[in-house]
Structures are given as structure tokens and as C-alpha cells.
Coordinates of C-alpha atoms in Angstrom, one line a residue:
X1 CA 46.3 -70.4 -1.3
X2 CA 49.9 -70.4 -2.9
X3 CA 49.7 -71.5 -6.6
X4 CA 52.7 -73.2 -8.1
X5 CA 53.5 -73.9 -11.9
X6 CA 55.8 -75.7 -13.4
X7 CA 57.1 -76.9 -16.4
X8 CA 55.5 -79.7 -17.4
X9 CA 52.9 -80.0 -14.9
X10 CA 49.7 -78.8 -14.0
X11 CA 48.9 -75.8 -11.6
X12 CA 49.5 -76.9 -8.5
X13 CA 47.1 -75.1 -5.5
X14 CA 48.8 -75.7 -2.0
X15 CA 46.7 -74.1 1.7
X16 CA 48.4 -71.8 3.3
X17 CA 46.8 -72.1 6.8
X18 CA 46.2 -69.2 9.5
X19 CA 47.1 -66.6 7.3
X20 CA 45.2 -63.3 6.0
X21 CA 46.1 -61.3 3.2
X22 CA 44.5 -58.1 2.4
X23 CA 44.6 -57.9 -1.6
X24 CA 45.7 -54.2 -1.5
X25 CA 49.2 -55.7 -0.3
X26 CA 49.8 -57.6 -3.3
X27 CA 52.0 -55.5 -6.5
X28 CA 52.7 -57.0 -9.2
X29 CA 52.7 -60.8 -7.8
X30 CA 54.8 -60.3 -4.6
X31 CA 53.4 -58.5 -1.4
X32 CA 53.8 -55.0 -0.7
X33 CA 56.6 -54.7 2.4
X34 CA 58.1 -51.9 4.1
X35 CA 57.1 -50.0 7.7
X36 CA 54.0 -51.5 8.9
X37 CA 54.1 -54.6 7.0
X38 CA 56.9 -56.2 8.6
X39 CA 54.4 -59.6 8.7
X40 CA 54.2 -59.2 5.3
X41 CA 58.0 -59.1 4.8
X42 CA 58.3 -62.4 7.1
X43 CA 55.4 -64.2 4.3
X44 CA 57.2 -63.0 1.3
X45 CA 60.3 -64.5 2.8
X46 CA 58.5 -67.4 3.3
X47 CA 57.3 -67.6 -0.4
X48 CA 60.3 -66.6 -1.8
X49 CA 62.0 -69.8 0.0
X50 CA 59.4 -72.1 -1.6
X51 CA 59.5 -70.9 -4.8
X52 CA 63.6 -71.0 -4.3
X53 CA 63.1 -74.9 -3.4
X54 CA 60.9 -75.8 -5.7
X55 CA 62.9 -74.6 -8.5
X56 CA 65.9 -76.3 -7.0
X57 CA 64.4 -79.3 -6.9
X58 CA 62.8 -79.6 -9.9
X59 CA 66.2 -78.7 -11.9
X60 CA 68.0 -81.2 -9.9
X61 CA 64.9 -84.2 -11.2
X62 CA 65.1 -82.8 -14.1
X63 CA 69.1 -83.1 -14.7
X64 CA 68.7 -86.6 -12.9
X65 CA 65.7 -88.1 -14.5
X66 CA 65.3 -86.2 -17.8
X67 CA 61.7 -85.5 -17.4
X68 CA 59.9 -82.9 -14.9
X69 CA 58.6 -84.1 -11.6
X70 CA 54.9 -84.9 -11.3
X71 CA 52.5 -83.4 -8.6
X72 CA 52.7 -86.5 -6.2
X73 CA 56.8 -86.1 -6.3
X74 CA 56.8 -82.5 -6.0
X75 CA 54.5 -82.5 -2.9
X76 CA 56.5 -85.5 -1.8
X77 CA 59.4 -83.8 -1.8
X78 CA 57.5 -80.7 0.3
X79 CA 55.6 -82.6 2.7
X80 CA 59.9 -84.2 3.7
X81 CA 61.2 -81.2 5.3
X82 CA 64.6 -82.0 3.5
X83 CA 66.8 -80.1 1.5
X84 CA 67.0 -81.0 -2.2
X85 CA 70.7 -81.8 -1.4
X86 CA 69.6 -84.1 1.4
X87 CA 66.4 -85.5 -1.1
X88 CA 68.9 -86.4 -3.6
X89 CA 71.7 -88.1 -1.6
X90 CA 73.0 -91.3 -3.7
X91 CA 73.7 -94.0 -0.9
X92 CA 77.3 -94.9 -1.8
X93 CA 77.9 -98.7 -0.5
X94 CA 81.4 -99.4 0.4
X95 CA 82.6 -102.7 0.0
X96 CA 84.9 -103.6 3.1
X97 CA 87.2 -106.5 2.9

């Protein structure tokens, strides 16, 4: 499980399916990496990129909304596959004449 909190909101618990981690790999709350671990490595990369997008996101809400996400919006947002640049695109309508 990958556990997520954020300002505002409550803990949010998200699956993180087909994956094993033996607790001796975790330090300080990030995996242990290095020779041997190299599957590790590619996880923590992984979690580094969520935590990197969430964060995004929930500044750019923030700044746009003046309030925090909620969980539906957050998972909303993760369940999209976009980019928060690509979430947040205005549609600009052009007038033509």
C-alpha cells in the first residue's frame, strides 16, 4: 500500500498491486537501493514520480481554486494518466469572424 497525505485531507491509502517489499529495505521512509536492489531503485522511482505529481497537482488546485483538493479529485486526477499541465489546460475559444 502507498499512503498519501496531504494538506487538508485525510490519509489517503492507494494498492500497489504485484509488488513485494521486504521491510528490511525500507530507511528512513524511502527504500534502501544500491547493488542488488536495482528493483528497488525502479519502485522508488516510481514513488518518487507520484509523490512529484501529486504535489504538482495539488499546488496548481490550490493556486486555481483556493482550497485543497478532496480525495475524489485527487484520485481523479490519478486514475487520468495526464499531466497536471494537460489536467489543467483552460479551453481558450476563439471567436472567428
Amino acid at each position: 500500500m502507498c499512503s498519501v497525505q496531504i494538506q487538508g485531507m485525510d490519509r489517503i491509502i492507494f494498492p500497489v498491486q504485484n509488488f513485494k517489499i521486504n521491510p528490511k529495505d525500507w530507511d528512513n521512509g524511502r527504500m534502501i537501493t544500491g547493488k542488488g536492489r536495482q528493483e528497488n531503485g525502479r519502485f522508488q522511482d516510481r514513488l518518487n514520480k507520484l509523490r512529484n505529481d501529486i504535489e504538482s497537482f495539488t499546488n496548481e488546485y490550490h493556486e486555481l481554486n483556493k482550497k485543497f483538493p478532496n480525495k475524489n479529485v485527487l484520485q481523479y486526477f490519478l486514475n487520468s494518466d495526464k499531466t497536471v499541465n494537460e489536467y489543467f489546460s483552460r479551453n481558450i475559444k476563439v471567436k472567428i469572424e
